Tab-separated table of C-alpha atoms in Angstrom:
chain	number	residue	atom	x	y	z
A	283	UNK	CA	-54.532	-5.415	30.517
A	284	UNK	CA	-54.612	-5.210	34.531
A	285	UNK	CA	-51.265	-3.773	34.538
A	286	UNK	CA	-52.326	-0.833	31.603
A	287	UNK	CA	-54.990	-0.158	33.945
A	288	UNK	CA	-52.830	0.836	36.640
A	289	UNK	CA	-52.974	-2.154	38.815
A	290	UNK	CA	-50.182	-2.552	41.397
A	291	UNK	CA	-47.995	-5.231	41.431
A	292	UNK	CA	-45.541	-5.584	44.704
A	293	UNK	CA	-43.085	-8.834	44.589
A	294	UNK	CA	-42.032	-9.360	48.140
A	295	UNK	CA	-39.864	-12.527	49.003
A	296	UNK	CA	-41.593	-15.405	51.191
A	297	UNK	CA	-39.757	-17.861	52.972
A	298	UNK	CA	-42.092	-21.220	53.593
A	299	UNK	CA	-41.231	-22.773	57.126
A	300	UNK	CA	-40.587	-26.569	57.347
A	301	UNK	CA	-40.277	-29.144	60.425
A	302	UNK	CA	-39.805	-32.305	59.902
A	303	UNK	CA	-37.922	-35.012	61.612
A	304	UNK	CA	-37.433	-32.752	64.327
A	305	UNK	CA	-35.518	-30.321	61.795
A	306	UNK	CA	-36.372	-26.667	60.990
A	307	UNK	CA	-35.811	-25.794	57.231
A	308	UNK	CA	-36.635	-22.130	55.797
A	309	UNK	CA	-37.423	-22.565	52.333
A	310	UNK	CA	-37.626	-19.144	49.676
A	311	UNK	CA	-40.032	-19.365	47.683
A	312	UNK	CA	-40.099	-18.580	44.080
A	313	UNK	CA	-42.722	-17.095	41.950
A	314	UNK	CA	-42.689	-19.518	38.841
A	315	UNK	CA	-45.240	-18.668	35.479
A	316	UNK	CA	-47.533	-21.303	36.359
A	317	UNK	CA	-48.548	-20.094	39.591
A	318	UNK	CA	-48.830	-16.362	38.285
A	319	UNK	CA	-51.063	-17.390	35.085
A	320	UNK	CA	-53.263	-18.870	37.682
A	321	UNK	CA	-53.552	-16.013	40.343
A	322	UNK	CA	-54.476	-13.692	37.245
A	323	UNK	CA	-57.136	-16.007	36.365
A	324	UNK	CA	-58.415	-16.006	39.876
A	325	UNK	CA	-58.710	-12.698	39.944
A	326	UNK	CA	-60.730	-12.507	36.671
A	327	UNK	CA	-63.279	-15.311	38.300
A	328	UNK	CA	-63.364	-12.418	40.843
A	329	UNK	CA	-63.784	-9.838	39.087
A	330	UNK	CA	-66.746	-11.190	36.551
A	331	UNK	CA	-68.634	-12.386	40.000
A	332	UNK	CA	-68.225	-8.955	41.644
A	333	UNK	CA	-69.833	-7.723	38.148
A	334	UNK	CA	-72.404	-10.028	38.098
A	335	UNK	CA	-73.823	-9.596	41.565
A	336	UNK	CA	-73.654	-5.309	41.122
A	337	UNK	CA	-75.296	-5.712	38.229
A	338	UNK	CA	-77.841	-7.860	39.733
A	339	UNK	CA	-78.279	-5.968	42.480
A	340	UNK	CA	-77.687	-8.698	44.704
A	341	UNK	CA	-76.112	-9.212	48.514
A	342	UNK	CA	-72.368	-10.056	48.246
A	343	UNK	CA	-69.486	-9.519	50.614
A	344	UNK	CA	-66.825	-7.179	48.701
A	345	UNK	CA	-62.905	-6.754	48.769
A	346	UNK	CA	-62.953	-2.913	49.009
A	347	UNK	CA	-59.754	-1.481	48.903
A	348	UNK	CA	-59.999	2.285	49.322
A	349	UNK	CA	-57.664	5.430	47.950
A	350	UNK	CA	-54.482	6.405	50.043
A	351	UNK	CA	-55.301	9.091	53.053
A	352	UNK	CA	-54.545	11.998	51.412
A	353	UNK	CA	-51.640	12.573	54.726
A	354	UNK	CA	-50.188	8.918	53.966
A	355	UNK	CA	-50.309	10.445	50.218
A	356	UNK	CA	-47.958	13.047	51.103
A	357	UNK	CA	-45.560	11.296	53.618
A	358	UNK	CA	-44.980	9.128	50.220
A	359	UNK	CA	-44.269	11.505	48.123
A	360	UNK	CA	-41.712	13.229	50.623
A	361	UNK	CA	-40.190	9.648	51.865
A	362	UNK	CA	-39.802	8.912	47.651
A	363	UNK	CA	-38.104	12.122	47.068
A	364	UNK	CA	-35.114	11.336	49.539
A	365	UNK	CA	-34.714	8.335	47.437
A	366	UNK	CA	-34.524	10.141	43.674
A	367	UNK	CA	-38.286	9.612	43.332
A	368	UNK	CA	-41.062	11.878	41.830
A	369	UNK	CA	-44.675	11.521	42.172
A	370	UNK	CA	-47.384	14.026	40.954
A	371	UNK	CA	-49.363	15.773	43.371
A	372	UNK	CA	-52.372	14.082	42.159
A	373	UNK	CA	-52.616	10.901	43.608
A	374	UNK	CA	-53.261	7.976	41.211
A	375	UNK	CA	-52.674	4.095	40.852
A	376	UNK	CA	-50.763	4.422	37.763
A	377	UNK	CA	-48.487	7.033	39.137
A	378	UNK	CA	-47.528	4.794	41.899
A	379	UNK	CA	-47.218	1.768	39.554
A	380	UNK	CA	-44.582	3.277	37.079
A	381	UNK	CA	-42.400	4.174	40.745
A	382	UNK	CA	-42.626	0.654	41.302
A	383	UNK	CA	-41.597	0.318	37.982
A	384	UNK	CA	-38.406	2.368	38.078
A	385	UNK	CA	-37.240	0.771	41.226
A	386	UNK	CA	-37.108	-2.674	40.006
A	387	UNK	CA	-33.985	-4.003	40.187
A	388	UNK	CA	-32.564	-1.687	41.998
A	389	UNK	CA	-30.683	-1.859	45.363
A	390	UNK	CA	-33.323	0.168	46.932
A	391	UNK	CA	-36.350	-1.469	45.549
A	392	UNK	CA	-37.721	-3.196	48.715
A	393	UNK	CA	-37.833	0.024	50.679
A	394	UNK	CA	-39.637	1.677	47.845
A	395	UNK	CA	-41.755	-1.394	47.678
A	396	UNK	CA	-42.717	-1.258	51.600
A	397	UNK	CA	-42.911	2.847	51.601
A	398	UNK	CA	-45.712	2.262	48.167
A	399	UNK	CA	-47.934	-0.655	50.111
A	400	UNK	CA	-47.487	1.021	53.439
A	401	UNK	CA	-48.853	4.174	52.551
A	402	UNK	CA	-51.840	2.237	51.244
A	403	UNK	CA	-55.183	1.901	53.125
A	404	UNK	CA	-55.763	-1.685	54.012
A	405	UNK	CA	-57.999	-3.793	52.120
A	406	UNK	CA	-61.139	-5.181	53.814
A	407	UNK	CA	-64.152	-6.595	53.557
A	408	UNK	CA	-67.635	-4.897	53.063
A	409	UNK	CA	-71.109	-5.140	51.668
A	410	UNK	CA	-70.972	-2.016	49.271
A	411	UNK	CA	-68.943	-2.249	46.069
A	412	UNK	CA	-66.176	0.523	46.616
A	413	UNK	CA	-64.061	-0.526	43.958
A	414	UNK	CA	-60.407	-1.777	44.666
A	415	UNK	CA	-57.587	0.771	44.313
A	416	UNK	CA	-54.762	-1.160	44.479
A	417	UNK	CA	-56.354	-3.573	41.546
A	418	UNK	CA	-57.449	-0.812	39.706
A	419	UNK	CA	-60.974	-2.658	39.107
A	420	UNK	CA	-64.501	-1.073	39.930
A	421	UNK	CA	-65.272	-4.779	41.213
A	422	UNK	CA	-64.075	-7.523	42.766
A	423	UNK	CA	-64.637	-9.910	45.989
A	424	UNK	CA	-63.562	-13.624	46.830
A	425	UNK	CA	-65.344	-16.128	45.288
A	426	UNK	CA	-62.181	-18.578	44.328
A	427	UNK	CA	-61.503	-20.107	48.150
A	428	UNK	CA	-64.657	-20.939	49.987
A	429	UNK	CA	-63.050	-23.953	52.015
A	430	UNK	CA	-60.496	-21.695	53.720
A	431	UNK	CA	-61.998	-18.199	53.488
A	432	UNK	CA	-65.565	-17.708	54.833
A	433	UNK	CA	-66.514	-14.502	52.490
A	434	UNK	CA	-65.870	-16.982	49.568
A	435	UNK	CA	-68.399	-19.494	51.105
A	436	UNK	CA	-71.016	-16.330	51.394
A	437	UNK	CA	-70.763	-15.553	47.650
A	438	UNK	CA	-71.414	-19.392	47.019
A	439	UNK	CA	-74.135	-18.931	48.910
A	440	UNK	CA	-75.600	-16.074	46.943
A	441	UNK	CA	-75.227	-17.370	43.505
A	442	UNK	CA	-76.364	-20.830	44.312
A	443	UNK	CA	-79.425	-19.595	46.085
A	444	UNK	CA	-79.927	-17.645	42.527
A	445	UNK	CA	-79.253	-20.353	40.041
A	446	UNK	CA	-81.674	-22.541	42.844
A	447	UNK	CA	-84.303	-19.696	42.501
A	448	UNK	CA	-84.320	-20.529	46.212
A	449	UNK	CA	-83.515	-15.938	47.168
A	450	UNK	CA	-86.628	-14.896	48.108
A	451	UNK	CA	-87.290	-11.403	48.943
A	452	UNK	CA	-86.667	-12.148	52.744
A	453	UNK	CA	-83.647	-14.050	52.216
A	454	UNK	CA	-82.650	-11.005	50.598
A	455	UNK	CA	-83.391	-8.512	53.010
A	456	UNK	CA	-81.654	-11.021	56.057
A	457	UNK	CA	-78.496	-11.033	53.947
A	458	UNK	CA	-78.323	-6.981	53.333
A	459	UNK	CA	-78.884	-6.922	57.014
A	460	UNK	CA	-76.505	-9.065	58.361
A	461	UNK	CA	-73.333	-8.508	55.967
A	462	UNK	CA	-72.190	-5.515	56.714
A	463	UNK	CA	-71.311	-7.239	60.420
A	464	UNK	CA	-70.225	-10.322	58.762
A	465	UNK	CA	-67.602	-8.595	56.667
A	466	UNK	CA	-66.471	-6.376	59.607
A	467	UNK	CA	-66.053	-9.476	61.287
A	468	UNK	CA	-64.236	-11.133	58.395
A	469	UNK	CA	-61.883	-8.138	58.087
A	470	UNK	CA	-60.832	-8.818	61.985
A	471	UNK	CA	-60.205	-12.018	62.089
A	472	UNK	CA	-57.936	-11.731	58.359
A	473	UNK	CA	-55.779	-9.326	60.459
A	474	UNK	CA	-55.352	-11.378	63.202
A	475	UNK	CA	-54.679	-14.360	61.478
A	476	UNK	CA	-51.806	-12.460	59.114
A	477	UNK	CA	-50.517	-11.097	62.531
A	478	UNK	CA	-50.444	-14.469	64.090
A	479	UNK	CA	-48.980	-15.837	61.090
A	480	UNK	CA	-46.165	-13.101	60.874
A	481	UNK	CA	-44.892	-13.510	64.206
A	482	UNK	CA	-44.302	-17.866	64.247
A	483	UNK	CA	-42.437	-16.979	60.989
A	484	UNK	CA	-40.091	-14.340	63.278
A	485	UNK	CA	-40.077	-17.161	65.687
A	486	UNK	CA	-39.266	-19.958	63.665
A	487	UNK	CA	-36.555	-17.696	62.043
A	488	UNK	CA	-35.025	-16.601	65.589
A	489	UNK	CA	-35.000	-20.439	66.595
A	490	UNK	CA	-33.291	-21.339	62.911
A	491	UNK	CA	-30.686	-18.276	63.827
A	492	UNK	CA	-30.046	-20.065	67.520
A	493	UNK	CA	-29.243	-23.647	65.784
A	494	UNK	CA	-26.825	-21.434	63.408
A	495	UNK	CA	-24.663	-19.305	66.006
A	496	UNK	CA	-21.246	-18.960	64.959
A	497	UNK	CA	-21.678	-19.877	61.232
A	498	UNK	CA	-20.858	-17.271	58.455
A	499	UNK	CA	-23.266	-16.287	55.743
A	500	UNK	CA	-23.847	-14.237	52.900
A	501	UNK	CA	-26.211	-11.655	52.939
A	502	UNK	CA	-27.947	-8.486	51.803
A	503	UNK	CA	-27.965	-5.082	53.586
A	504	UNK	CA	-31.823	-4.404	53.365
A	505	UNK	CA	-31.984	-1.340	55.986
A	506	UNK	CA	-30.030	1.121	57.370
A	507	UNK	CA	-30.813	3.231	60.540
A	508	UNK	CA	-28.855	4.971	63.333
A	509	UNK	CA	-28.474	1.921	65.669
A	510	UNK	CA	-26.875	-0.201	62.412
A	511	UNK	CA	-27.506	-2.026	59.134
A	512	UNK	CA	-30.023	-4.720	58.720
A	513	UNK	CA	-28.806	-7.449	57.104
A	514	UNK	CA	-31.230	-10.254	55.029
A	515	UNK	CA	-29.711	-13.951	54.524
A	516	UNK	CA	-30.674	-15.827	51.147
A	517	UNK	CA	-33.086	-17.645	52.978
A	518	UNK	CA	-34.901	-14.657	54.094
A	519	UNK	CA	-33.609	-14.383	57.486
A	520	UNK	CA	-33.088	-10.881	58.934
A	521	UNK	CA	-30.762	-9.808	61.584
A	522	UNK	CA	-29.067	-6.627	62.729
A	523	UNK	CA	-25.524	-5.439	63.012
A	524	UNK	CA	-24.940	-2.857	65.392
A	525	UNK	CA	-22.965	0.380	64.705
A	526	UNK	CA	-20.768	-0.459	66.939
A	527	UNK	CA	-19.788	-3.331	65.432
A	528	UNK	CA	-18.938	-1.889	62.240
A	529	UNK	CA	-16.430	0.417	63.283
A	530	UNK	CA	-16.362	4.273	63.015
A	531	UNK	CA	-19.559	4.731	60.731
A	532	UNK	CA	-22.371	7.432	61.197
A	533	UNK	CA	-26.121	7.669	59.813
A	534	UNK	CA	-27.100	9.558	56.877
A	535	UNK	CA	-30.789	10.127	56.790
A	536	UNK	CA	-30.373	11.736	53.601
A	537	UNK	CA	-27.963	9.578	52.090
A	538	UNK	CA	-29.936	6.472	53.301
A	539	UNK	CA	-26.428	5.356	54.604
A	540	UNK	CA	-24.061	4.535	56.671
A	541	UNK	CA	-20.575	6.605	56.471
A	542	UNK	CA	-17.353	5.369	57.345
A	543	UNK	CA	-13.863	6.578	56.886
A	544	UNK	CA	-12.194	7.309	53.147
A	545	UNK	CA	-15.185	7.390	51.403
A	546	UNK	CA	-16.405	3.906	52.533
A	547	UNK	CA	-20.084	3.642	52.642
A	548	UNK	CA	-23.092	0.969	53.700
A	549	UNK	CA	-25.685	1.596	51.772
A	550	UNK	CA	-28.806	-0.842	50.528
A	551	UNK	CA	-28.253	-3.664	48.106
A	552	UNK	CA	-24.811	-3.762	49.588
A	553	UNK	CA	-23.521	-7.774	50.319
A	554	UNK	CA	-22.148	-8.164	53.527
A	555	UNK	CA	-20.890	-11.257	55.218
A	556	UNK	CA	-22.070	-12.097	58.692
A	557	UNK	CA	-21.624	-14.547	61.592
A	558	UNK	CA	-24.876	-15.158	63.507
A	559	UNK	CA	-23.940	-13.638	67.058
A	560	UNK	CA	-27.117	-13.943	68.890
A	561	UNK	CA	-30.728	-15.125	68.686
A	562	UNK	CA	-33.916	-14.602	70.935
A	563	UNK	CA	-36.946	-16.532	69.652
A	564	UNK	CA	-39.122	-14.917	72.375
A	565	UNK	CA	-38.279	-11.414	71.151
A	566	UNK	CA	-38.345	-12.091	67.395
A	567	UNK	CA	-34.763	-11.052	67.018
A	568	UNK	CA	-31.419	-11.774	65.972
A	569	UNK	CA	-27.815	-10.002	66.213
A	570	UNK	CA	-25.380	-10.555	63.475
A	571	UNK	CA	-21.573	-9.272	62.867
A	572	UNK	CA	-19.451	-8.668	59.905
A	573	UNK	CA	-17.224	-11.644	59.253
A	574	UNK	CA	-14.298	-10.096	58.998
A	575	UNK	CA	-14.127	-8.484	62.833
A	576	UNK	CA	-15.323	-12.230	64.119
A	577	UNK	CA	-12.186	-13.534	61.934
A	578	UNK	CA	-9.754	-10.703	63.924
A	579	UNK	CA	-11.392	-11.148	67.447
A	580	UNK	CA	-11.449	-15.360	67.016
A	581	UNK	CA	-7.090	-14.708	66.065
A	582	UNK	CA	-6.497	-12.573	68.986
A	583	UNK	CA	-8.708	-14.256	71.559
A	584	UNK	CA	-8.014	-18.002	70.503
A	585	UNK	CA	-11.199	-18.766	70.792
A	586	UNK	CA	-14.581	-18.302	69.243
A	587	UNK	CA	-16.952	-15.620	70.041
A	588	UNK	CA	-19.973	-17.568	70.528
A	589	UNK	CA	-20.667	-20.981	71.078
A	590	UNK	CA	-23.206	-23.522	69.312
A	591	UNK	CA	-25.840	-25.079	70.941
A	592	UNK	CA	-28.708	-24.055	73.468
A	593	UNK	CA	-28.040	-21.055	76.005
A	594	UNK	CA	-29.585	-19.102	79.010
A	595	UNK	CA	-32.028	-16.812	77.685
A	596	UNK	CA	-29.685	-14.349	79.655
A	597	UNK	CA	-27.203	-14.978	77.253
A	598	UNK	CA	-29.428	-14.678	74.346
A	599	UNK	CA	-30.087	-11.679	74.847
A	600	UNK	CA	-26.680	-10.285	75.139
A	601	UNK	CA	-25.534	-8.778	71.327
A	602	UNK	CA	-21.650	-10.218	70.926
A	603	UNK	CA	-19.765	-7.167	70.132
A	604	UNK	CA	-17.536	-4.235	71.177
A	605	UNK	CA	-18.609	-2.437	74.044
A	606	UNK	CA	-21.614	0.136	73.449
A	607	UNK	CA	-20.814	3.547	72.566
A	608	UNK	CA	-23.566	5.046	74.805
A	609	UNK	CA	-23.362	8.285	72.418
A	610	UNK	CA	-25.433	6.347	69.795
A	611	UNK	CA	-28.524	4.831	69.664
A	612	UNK	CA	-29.417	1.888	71.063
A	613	UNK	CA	-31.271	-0.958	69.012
A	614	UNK	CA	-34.988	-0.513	70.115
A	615	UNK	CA	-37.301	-3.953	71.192
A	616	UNK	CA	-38.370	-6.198	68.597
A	617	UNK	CA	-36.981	-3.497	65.995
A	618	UNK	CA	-36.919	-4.793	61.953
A	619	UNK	CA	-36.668	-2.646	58.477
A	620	UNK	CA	-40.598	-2.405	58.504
A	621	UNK	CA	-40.597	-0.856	61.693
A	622	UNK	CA	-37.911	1.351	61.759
A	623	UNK	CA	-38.640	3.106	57.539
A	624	UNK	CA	-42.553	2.682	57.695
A	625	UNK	CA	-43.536	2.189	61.576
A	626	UNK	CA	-43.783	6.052	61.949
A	627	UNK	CA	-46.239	7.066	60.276
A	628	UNK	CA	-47.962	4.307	58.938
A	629	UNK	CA	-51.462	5.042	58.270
A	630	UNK	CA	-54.647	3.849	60.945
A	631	UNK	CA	-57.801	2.680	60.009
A	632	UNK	CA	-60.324	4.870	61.630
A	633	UNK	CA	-62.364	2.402	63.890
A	634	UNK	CA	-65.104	4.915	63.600
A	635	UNK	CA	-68.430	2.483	63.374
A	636	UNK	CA	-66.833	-0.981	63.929
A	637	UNK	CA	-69.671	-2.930	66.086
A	638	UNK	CA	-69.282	-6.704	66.603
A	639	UNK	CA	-71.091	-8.841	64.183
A	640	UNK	CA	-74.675	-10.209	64.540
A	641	UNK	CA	-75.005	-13.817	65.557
A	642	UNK	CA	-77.803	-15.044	63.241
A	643	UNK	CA	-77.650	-18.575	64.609
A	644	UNK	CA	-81.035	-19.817	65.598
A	645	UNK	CA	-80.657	-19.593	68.987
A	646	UNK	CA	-81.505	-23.170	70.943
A	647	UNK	CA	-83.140	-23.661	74.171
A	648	UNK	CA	-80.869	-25.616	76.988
A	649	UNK	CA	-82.687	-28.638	77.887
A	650	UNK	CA	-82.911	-28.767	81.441
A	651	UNK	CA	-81.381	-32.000	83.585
């Protein structure tokens, strides 16, 4: 029924980060039927409380999620179209849900995942009811995590000063004055904590890379750009393989691949198999090269290419390889797929308005010594 309505439904891998014993495992995580039947039943419980306090007319703290920028709209439309993609000039949620649809599967689904969600606004937090886009409701807020998400706790607080008969019309008027700041508040600190949370996972991945240098994996190219291909392990690690390192290939913007000689071709969804040629935990980033060039260069050389164990950050940083072709690009800092296909032109919030919240603690008087 949420899906006929036009809801949106992205399915991005997550990889769950593990120390124990002093050992660092990165664990995928799947997506079983148990744990989906439950998320859409939290999101009913949402839904029927957002519908509840509306109707009501009561305080509450909201998960707004707002239409696309009608700019963001368009850079969509034209990024889709490189890919075989068509979306109507009018923008709606189910026109963007069936291009989901006809991607799945596909070797090019995760870039038309990220290009969908990154042309959406963000969702936040507010005290008006705006409706959320991306769930194609009219209402909805938090209400099914109040130990670990503080607008959950404020909805408890509404409905069980309601069902107490304890919201008197001052209470009232206190709460529709102080939420707005308390959900711009909320909305900050959500976006900080994702941030945070997003970076240790680069980190943790970098320093998994470093205790892996020299092995050979299996992977998946998941990007393509004019510096080289990015390449994702099974376990969700992503590295980069310069140009260079492939051999005589060239960009194709409009192809969305890489070119080589007699017709051979990089393009996404391809499997490649890498050797883990570098790591740098403090810059989130990792260096990888085809197998088979390690395999020819190991032969020749009698030795191999890089060498397990800790190294000088100096070293690190150094991508094992041919010599650069200073012709072509160069890799830029910190550079991953989300950066390089969506980092462009991603759209900003305006900031228009923000103020820092209200403290409504009673405020105590310091006892003097």
């Amino acid at each position: 029924k949420r899906l006929q309505a036009g809801s949106l439904d992205f399915s991005f891998p997550e990889v769950k980060v593990e120390v124990e014993d002093g050992t660092l495992h990165l664990i995928p995580q799947e997506e079983p039927r148990a744990r989906g039947l439950i998320e859409e039943l939290m999101l009913l419980a949402n839904r029927l409380v957002a519908e509840h306090l509306v109707k009501k007319g009561l305080p509450g703290l909201f998960r707004v999620h707002e239409e696309p920028l009608e700019e963001a709209y368009g850079k969509l439309r034209t990024a889709l179209a490189r890919l075989g993609y068509t979306l109507p000039e009018k923008l709606s949620s189910k026109a963007l849900q069936r291009v989901l649809l006809e991607a799945k599967g596909r070797p090019e689904e995760p870039v038309v995942a990220n290009l969908v969600l990154r042309s959406l606004r963000l969702a936040r937090y507010a005290a008006e009811n705006l409706g959320h886009f991306g769930l194609a409701m009219e209402h909805y807020l938090h209400f099914t995590s109040p130990i670990r998400r503080y607008p959950d706790l404020v909805v408890h607080r509404v409905l069980k000063a309601v069902l107490r008969r304890t919201l008197t019309p001052a209470k009232k008027a206190r709460w529709q004055e102080t939420f707005p700041a308390m959900a711009e508040h909320a909305s900050e600190m959500e976006r900080k904590a994702e941030a945070a949370e997003r970076e240790l996972t680069k980190y943790y991945m970098a320093k998994w890379a470093e205790l892996h240098l020299g092995e050979r994996f299996l992977g998946k190219v998941t990007g393509v750009a004019s510096f080289g291909a990015f390449v994702m392990l099974r376990n969700g690690v992503e590295g980069l393989v310069r140009l260079e390192a492939l051999g005589p290939y060239t960009y194709s913007e409009e192809a969305m691949a890489l070119l080589g000689p007699k017709g051979k071709r990089i393009r996404l969804g391809d499997e490649m198999e890498v050797v883990i040629a570098a790591a740098n935990p403090r810059l989130r980033q990792i260096d990888l090269l085809p197998y088979r060039d390690e395999e020819k260069k190991e032969a020749s050389r009698g030795k191999t290419l890089v060498q397990k164990g800790k190294a000088k950050e100096e070293e690190m940083r150094k991508v094992v390889g041919p010599p650069k072709d200073t012709s072509r690009d160069s890799r830029p800092e910190r550079a991953t797929v989300n950066t390089v296909y969506f980092g462009e032109w991603a759209p900003r919030e305006e900031k228009a308005g923000m103020h820092r919240p209200v403290d409504t603690r009673a405020k105590r008087r310091r006892r003097r010594r």
